[in-house]
Tab-separated table of C-alpha atoms in Angstrom:
chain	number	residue	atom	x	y	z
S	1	UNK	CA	103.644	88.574	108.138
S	2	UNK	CA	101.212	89.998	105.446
S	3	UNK	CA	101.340	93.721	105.346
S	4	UNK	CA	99.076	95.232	102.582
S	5	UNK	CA	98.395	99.461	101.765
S	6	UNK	CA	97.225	100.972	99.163
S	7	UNK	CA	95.078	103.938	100.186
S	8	UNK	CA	93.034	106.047	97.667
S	9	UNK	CA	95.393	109.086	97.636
S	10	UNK	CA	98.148	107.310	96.374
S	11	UNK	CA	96.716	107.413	93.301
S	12	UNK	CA	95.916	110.532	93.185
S	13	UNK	CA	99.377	110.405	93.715
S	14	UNK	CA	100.624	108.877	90.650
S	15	UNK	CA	98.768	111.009	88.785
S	16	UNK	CA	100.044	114.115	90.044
S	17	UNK	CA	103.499	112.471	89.536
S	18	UNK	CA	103.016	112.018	85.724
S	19	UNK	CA	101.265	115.146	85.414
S	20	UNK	CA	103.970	117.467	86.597
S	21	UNK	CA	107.166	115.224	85.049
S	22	UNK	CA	107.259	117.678	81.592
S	23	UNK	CA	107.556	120.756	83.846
S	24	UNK	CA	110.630	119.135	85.681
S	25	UNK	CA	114.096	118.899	85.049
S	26	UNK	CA	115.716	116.775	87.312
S	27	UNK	CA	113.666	114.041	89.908
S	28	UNK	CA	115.512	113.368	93.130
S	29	UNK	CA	114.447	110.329	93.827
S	30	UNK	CA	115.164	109.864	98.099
S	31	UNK	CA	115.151	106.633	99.640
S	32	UNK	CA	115.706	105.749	103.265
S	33	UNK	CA	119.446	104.998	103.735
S	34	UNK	CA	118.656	101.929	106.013
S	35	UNK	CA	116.185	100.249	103.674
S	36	UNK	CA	117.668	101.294	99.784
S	37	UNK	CA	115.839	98.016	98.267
S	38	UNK	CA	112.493	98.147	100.059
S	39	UNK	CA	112.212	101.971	100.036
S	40	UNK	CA	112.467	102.047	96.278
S	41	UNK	CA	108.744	102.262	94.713
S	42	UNK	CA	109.281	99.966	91.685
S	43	UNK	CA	106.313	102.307	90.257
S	44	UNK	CA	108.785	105.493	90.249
S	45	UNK	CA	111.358	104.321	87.055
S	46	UNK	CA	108.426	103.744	84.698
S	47	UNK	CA	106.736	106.968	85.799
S	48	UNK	CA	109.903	109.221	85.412
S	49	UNK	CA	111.090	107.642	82.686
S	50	UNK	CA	114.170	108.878	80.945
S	51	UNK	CA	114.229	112.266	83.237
S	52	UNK	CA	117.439	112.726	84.895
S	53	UNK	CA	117.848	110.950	88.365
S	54	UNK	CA	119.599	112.168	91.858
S	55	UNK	CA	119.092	108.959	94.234
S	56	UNK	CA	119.523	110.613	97.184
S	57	UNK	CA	119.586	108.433	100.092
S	58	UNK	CA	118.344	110.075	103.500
S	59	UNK	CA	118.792	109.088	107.332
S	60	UNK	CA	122.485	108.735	106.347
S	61	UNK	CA	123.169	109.348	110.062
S	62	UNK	CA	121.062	106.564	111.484
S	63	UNK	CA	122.027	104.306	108.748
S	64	UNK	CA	125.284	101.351	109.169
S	65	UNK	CA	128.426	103.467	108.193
S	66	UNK	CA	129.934	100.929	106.532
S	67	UNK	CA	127.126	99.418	104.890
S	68	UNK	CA	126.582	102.466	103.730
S	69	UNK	CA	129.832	102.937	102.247
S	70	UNK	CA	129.301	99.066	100.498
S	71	UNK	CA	125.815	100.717	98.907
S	72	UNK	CA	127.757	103.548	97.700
S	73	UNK	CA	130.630	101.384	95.923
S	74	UNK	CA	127.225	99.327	94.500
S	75	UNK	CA	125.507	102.367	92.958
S	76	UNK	CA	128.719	103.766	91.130
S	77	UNK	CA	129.302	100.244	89.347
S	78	UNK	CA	125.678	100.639	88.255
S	79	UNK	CA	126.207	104.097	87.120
S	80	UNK	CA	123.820	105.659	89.594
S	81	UNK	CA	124.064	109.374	90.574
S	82	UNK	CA	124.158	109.450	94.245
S	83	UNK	CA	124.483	111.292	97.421
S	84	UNK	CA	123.494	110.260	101.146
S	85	UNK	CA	122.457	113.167	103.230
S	86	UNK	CA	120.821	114.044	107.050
S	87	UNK	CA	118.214	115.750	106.117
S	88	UNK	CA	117.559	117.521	109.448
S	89	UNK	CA	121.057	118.103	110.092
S	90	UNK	CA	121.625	119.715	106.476
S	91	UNK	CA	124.813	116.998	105.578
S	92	UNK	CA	125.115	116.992	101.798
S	93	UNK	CA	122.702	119.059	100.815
S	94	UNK	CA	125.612	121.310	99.289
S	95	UNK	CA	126.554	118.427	97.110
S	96	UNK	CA	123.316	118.052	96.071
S	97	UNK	CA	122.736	121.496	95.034
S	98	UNK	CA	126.000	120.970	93.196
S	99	UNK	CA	125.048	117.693	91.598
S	100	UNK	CA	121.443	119.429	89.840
S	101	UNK	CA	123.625	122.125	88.747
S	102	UNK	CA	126.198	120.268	87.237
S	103	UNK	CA	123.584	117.587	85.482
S	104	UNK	CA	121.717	121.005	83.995
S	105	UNK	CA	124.917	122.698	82.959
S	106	UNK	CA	125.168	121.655	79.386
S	107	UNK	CA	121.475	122.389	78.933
S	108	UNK	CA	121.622	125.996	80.416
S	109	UNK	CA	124.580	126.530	78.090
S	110	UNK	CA	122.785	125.083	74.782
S	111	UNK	CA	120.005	127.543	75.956
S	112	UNK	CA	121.859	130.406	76.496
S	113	UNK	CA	123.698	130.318	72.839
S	114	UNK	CA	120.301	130.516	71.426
S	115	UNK	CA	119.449	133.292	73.493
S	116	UNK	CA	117.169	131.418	76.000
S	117	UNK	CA	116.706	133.625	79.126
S	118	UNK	CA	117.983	131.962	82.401
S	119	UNK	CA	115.307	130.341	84.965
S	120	UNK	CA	115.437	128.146	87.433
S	121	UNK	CA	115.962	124.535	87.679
S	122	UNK	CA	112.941	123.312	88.366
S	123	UNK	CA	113.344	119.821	90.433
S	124	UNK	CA	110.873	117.307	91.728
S	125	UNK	CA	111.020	115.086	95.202
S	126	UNK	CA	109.821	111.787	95.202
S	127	UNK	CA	109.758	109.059	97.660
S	128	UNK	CA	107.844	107.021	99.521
S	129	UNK	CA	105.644	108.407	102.820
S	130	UNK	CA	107.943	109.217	106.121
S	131	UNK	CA	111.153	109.419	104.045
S	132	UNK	CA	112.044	112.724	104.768
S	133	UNK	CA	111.120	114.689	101.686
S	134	UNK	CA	109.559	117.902	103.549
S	135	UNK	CA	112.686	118.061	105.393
S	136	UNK	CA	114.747	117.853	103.233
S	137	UNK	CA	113.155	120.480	101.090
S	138	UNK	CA	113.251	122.722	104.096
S	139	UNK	CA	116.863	122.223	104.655
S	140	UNK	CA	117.371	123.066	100.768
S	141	UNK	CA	115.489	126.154	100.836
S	142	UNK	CA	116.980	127.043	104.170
S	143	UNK	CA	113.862	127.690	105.501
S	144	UNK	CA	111.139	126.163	106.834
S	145	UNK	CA	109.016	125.830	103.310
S	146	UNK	CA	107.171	122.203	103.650
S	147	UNK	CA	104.950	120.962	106.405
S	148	UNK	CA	106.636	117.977	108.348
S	149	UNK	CA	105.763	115.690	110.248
S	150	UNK	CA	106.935	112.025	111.686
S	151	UNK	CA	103.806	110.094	110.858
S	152	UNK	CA	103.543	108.684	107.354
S	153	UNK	CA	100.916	110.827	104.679
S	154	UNK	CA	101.646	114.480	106.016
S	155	UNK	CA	102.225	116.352	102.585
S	156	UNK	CA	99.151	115.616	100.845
S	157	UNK	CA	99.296	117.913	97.835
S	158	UNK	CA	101.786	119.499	95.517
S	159	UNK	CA	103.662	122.349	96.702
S	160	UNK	CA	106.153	124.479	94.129
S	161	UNK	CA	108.703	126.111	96.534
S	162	UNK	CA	110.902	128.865	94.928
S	163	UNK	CA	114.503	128.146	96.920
S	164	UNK	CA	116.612	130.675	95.293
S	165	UNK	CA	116.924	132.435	91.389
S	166	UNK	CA	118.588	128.909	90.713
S	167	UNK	CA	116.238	126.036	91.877
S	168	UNK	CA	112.954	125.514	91.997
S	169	UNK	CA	111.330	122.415	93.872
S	170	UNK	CA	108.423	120.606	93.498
S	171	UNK	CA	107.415	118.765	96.745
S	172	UNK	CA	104.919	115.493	96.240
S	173	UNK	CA	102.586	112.976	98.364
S	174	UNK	CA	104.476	110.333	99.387
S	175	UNK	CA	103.454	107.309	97.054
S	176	UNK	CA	103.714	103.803	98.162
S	177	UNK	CA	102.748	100.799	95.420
S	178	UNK	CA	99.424	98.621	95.259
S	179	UNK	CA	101.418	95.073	96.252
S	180	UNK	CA	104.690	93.877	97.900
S	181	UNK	CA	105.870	91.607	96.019
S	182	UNK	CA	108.438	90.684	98.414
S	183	UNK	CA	107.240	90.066	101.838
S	184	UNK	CA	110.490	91.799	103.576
S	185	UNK	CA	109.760	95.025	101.553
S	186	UNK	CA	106.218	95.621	103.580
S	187	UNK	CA	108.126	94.355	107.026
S	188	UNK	CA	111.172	96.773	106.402
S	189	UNK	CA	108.631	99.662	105.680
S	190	UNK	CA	106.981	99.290	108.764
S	191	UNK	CA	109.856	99.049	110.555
S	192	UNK	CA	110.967	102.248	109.466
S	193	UNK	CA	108.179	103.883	110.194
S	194	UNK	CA	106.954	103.830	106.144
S	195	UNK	CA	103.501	102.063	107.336
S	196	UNK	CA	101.270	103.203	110.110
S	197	UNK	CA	101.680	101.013	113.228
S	198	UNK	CA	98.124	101.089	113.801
S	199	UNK	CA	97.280	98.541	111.202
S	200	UNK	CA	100.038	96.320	111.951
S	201	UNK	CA	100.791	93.585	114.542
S	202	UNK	CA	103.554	95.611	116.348
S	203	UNK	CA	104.214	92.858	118.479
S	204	UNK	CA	105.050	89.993	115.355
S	205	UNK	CA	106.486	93.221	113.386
S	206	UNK	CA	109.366	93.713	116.781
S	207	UNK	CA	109.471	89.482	116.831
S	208	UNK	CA	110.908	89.562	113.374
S	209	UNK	CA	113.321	92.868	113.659
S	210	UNK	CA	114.809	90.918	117.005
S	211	UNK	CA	115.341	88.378	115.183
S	212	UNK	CA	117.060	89.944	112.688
S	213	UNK	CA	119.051	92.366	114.850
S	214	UNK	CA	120.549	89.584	117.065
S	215	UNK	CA	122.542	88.128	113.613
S	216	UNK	CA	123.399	91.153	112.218
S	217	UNK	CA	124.043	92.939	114.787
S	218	UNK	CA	124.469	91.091	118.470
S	219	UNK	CA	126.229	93.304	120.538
S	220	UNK	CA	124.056	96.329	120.158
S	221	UNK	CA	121.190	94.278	121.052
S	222	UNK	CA	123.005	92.544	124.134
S	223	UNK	CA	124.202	96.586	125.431
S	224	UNK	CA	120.953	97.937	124.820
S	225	UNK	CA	118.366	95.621	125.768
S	226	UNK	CA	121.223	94.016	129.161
S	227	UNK	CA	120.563	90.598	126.892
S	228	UNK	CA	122.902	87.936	127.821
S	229	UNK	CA	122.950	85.710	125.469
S	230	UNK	CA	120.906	85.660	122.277
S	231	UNK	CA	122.039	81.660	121.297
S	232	UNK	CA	119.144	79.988	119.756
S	233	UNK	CA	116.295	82.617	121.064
S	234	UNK	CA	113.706	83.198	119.147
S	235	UNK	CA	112.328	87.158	118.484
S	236	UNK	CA	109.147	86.147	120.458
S	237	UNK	CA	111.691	85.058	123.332
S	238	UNK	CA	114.671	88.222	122.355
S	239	UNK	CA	111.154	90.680	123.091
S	240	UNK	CA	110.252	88.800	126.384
S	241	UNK	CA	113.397	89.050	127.781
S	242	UNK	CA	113.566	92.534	126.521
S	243	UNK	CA	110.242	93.546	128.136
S	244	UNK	CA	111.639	91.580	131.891
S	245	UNK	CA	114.742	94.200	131.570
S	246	UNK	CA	112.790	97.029	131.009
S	247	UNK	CA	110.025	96.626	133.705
S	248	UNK	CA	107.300	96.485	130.904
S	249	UNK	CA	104.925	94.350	133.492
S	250	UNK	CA	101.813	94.165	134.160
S	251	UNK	CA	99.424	92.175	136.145
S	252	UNK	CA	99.961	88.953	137.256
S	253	UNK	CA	103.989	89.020	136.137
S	254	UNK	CA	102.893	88.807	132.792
S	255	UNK	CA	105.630	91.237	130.136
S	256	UNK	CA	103.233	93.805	127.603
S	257	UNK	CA	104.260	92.943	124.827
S	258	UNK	CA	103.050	95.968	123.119
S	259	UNK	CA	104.708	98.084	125.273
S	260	UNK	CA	107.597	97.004	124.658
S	261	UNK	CA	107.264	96.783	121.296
S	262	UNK	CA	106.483	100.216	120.807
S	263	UNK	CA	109.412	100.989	122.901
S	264	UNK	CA	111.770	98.958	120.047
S	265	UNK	CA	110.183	100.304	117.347
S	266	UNK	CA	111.017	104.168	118.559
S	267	UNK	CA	114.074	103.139	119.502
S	268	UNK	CA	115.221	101.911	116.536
S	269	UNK	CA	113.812	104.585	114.179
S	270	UNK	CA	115.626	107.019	116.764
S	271	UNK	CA	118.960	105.732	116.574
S	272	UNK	CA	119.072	105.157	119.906
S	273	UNK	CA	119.809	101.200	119.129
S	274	UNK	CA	122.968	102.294	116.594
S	275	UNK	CA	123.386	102.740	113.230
S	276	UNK	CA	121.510	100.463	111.828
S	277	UNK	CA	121.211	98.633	108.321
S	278	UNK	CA	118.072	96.176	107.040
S	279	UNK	CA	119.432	95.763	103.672
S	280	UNK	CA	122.985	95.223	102.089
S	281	UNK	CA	124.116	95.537	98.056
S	282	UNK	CA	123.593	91.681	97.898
S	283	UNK	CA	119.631	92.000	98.357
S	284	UNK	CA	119.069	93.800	95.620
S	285	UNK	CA	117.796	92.580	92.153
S	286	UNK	CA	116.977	95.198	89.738
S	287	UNK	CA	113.543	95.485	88.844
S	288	UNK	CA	113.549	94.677	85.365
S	289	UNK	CA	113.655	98.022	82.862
S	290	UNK	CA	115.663	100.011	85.335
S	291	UNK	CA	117.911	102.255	84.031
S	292	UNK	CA	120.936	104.010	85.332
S	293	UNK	CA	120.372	107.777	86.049
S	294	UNK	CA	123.688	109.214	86.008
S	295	UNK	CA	122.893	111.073	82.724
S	296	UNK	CA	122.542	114.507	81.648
S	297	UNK	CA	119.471	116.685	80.894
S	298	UNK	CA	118.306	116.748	77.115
């Protein structure tokens, strides 16, 4: 499945990225807690350079608990400062706040000897479209700051949002990157919701994520979907069956198949499925240059 985007504003994107970076102190870089590999823009490291780094993982609550816990384990061998959060539901954004103020400490203090006046710590969101940046910046400011929205390319331009005396946050475009190099990254962004369905093939896009479901996880499939048996089905057979159960007919006996894919799709973004996992510690390769963030401010 071939699934290509590289629309003109995220350029403009980029741009606005690199142009802002020497007025920031810290980037929180937020990926999508289901997806960490394919939700990482490979483009982000080389634009932020050697800023300091928050990964911040979102959509902790929809994501595989224990998986979760595995990607956790991963990141602090590879020296990674990070911290999964809800974003809607406000869990960890106190230890987030914590973490910027603890990586800007030492700075403030060097500052403060020379007789530097206090301001705030001024913080930039990145991440790719649908992640949950505008949320989260809402939940940080404790207010509702950002515009949101659950379709991908909502925040179109740069927003500076003053949270408190302390912080300071710079909200972005989400930025996707010109080419998948790895045909799972464009199918897990879809999935997810990264990619607008409407120029996608729902239908193959469910086929696969059945597919994939019914060997990592069987039994949610089987409870939600009244599946059987999943031994040796296919994901074009897994939706049929799924369409029967759900009365997704139409004429002549014949299941929609987009109906029911659509019906997947929101189900699984909703966590109505279960917690759900795409990607595990053992998928990821480093893209080469990476660096580990857990650092402090120069």
């Amino acid at each position: 499945m071939n699934i290509q985007w590289f629309p003109g504003h995220m350029a403009k994107t980029r741009r606005i990225l690199a142009e802002n970076l020497k007025m920031v102190d810290v980037v929180i870089e937020l990926l999508d807690a289901r997806i960490p590999v394919s939700s990482k823009n490979p483009e982000i490291d080389s634009i932020v350079r050697n800023k300091p780094k928050i990964v911040v993982l979102n959509k902790a609550d929809l994501a595989d608990e224990k998986v979760s816990n595995e990607w956790s384990r991963w990141y602090n061998s590879q020296g990674y400062a990070t911290i999964f959060i809800d974003s809607l539901k406000g869990t960890g954004i106190k230890q987030l706040k914590d973490k910027m103020r603890d990586i800007m400490k030492d700075k403030f203090e060097r500052d403060k000897q020379k007789g530097r006046i206090f301001r705030p710590i001024r913080t930039m969101i990145v991440g790719i479209p649908n992640v949950g940046k505008s949320s989260l910046i809402n939940k940080i400011a404790g207010k509702k700051s950002a515009v949101t929205g659950d379709k991908p390319g909502v925040t179109r331009n740069k927003q500076w949002i003053n949270v408190n005396s302390e912080i300071q946050l710079l909200d972005t475009p989400g930025i996707l990157w010109p080419k998948f190099e790895d045909e799972t990254v464009g199918i897990n962004l879809a999935i997810t919701g990264a990619i607008k369905d409407d120029i996608i093939d729902t239908v193959e896009l469910t086929s696969i994520l059945l597919e994939r479901l019914s060997q990592a996880y069987p039994e949610k499939i089987k409870e939600r979907y009244k599946i059987e048996s999943l031994q040796d089905k296919k994901g074009y057979e897994l939706l049929e069956e799924a369409g029967k159960r759900r009365g997704c007919i139409i004429s002549g006996g014949e299941v929609d198949f987009t109906r029911i894919s659509a019906i997947i799709l929101d189900e699984l973004r909703g966590g109505k499925i279960g917690r759900i996992t795409l990607e595990r510690p053992g998928d990821v390769v480093l893209a080469k240059g990476d660096e580990k963030h857990d650092h402090k401010a120069d």
